[in-house]
PDB file of C-alpha atoms in Angstrom:
ATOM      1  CA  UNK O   1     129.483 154.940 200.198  1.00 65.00           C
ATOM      2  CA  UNK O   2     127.082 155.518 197.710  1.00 73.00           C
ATOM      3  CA  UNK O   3     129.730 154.104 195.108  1.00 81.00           C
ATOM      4  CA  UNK O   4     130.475 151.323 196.534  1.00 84.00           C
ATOM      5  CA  UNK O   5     126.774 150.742 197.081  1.00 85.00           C
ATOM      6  CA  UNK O   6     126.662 151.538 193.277  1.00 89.00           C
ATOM      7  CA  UNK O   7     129.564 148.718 192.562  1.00 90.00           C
ATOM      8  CA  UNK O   8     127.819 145.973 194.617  1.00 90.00           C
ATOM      9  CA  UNK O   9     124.198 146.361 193.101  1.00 89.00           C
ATOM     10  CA  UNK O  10     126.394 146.276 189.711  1.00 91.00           C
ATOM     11  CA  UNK O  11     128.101 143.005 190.834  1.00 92.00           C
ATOM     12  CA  UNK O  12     125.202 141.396 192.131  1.00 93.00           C
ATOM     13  CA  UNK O  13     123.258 142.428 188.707  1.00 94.00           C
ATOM     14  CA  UNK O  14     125.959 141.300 187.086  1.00 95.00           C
ATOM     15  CA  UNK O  15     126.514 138.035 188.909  1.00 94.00           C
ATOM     16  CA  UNK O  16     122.329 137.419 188.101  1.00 95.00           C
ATOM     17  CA  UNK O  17     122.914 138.002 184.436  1.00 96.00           C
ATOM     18  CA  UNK O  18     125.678 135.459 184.431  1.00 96.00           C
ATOM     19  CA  UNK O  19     123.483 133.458 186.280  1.00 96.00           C
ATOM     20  CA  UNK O  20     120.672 133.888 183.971  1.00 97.00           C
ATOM     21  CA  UNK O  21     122.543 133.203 181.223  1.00 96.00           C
ATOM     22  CA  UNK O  22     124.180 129.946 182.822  1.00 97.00           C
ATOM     23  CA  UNK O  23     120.823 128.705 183.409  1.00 97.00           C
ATOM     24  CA  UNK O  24     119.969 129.259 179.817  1.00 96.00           C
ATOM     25  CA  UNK O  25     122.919 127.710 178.464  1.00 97.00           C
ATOM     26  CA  UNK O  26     122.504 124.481 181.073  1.00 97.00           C
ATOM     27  CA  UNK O  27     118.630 123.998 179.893  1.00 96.00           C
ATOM     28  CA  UNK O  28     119.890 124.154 176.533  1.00 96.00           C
ATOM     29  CA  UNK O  29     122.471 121.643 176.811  1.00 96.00           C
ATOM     30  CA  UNK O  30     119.860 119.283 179.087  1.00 96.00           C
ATOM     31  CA  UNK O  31     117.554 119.785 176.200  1.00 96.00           C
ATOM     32  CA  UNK O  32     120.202 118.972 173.349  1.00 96.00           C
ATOM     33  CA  UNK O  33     121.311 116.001 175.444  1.00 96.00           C
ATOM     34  CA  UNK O  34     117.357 114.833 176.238  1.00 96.00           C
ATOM     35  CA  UNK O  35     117.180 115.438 172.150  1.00 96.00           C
ATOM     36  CA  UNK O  36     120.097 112.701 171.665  1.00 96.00           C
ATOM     37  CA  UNK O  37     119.131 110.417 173.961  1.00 96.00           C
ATOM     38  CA  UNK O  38     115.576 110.220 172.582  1.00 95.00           C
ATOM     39  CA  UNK O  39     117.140 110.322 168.975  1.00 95.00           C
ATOM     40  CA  UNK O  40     119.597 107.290 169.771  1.00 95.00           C
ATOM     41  CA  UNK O  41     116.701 105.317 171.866  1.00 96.00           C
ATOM     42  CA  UNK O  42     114.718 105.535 169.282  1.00 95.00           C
ATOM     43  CA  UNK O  43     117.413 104.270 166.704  1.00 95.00           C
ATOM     44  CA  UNK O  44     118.492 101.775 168.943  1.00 95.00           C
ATOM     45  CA  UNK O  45     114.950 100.599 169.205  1.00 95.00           C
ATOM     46  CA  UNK O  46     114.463 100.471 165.152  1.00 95.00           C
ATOM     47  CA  UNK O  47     117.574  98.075 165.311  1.00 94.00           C
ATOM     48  CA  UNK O  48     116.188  95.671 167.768  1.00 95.00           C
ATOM     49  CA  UNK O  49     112.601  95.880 165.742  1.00 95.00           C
ATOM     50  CA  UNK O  50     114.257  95.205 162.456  1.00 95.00           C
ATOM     51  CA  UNK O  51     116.301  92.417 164.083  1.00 94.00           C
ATOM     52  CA  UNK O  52     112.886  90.741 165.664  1.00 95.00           C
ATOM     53  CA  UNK O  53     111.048  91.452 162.950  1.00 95.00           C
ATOM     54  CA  UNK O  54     113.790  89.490 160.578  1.00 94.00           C
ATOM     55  CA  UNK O  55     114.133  86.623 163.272  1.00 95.00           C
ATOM     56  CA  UNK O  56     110.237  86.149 163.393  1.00 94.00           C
ATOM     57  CA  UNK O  57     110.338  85.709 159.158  1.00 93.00           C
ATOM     58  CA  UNK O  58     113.371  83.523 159.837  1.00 93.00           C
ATOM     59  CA  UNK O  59     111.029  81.350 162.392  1.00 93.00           C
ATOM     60  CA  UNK O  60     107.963  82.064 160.030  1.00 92.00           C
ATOM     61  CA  UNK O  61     109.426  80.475 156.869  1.00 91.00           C
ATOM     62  CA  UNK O  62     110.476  77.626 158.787  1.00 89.00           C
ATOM     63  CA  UNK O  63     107.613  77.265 159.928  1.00 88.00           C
ATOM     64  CA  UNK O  64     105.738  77.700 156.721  1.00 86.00           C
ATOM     65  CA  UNK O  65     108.639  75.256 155.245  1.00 83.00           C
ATOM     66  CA  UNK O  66     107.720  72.784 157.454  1.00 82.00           C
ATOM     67  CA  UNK O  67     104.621  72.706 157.226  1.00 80.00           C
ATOM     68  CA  UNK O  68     104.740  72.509 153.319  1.00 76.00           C
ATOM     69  CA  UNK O  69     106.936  69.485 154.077  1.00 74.00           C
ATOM     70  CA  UNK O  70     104.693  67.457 155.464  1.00 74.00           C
ATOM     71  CA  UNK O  71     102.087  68.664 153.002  1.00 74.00           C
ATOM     72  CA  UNK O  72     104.301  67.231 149.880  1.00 72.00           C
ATOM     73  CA  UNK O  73     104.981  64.264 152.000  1.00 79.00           C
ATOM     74  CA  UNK O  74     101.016  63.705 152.157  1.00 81.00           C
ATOM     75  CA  UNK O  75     100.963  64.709 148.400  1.00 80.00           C
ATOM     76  CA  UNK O  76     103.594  62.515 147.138  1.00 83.00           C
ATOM     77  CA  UNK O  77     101.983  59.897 149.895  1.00 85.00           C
ATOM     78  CA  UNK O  78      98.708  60.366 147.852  1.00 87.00           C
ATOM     79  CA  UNK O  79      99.806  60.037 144.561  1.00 88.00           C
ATOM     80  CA  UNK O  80     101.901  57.266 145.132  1.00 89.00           C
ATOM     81  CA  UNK O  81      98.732  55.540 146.545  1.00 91.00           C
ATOM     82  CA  UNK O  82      96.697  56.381 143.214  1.00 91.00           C
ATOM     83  CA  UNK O  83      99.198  55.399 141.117  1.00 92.00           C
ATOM     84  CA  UNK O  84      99.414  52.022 142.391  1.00 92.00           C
ATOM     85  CA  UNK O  85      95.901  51.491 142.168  1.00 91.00           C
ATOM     86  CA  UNK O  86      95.433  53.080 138.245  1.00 91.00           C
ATOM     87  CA  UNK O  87      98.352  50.393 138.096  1.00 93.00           C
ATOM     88  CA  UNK O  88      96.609  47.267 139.514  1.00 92.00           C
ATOM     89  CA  UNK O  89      92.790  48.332 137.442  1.00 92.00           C
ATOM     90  CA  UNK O  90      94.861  49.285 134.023  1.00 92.00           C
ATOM     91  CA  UNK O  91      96.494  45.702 134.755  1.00 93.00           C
ATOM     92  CA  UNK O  92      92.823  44.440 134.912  1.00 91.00           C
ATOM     93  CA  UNK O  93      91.766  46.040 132.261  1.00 93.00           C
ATOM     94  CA  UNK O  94      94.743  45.169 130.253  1.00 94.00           C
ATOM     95  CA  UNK O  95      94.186  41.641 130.902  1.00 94.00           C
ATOM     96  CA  UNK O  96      90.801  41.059 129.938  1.00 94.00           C
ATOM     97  CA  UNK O  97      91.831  42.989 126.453  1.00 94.00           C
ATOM     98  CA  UNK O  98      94.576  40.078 126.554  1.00 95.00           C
ATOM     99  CA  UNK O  99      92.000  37.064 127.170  1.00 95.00           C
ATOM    100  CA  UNK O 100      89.385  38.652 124.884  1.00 95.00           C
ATOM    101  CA  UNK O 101      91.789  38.857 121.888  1.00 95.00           C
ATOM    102  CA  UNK O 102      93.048  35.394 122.811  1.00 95.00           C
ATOM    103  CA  UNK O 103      89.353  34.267 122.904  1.00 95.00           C
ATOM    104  CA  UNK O 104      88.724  35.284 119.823  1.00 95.00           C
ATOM    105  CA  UNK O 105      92.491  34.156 117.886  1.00 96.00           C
ATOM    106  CA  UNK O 106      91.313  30.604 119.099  1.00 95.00           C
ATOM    107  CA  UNK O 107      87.797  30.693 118.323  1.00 95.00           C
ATOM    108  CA  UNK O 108      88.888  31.697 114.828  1.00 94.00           C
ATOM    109  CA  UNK O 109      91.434  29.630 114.666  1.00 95.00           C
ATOM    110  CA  UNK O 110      89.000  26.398 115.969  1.00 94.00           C
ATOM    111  CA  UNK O 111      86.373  27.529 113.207  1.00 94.00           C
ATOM    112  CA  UNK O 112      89.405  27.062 110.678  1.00 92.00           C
ATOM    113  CA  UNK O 113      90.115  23.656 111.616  1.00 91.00           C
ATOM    114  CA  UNK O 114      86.314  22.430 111.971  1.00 90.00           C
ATOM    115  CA  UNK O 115      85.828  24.008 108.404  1.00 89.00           C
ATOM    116  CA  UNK O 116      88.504  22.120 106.971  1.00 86.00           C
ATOM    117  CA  UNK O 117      87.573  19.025 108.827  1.00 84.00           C
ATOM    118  CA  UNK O 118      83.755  19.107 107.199  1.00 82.00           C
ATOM    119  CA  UNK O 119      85.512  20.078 103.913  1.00 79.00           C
ATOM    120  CA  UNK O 120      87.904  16.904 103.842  1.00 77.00           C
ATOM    121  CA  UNK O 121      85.107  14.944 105.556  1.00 73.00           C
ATOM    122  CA  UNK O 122      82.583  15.879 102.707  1.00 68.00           C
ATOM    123  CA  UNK O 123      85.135  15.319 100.257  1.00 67.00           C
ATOM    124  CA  UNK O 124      85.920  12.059 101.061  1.00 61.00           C
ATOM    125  CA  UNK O 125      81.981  11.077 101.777  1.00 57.00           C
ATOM    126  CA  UNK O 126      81.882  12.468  97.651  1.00 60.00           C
ATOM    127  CA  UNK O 127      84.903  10.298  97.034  1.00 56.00           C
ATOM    128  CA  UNK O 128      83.311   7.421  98.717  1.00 58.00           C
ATOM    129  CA  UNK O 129      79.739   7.966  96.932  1.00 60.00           C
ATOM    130  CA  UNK O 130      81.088   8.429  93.413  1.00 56.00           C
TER     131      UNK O 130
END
């Protein structure tokens, strides 16, 4: 009796080491399988962040693009607006230079023909007196 009572506290000692050591093994592998799920959650999340983070500078520049758009429209809107009125004072400008030089061609060219008049004039009044 005393045997067998030996052989059953060994099996049930046994059976709790075994147990034990399941136990061990089965938190281990729950904690190596919590490990890999974290690991791959928090690659998975990188992914999607990278991915958001390159769709929100694909909407950003757009945006940015856009905007700069209607900036060179106003720009080129502007400058077109200056241009044509540098164009219509130079033309003002340019045209009083015109007049003025054609002011002065004619008064020069009037002074020439009223000289020569007086010169023939007096030249035949001397013709006529001598």
């Amino acid at each position: 009796l005393a045997r067998c009572g030996m052989m059953l506290f060994q099996s049930f000692y046994r059976g709790f080491i075994v147990r034990v050591k399941m136990e061990r093994k089965k938190n281990a592998a729950m904690k190596i399988q919590k490990m890999w799920r974290g690991y791959c959650a928090k690659q998975s999340y990188r992914f999607v962040l990278m991915d958001i983070i390159a769709v929100q500078g694909i909407c950003r520049r757009f945006l940015v693009l856009k905007h700069v758009g209607t900036m060179d429209n106003a720009a080129t809107e502007i400058q077109r607006i200056w241009r044509g009125y540098f164009a219509k004072i130079n033309y003002g400008w340019n045209l009083m230079d015109i007049v003025t030089a054609q002011s002065i061609c004619r008064r020069y060219m009037a002074q020439n023909r009223v000289d020569k008049m007086s010169r023939s004039m007096n030249n035949g009044a001397i013709g006529i007196q001598r």
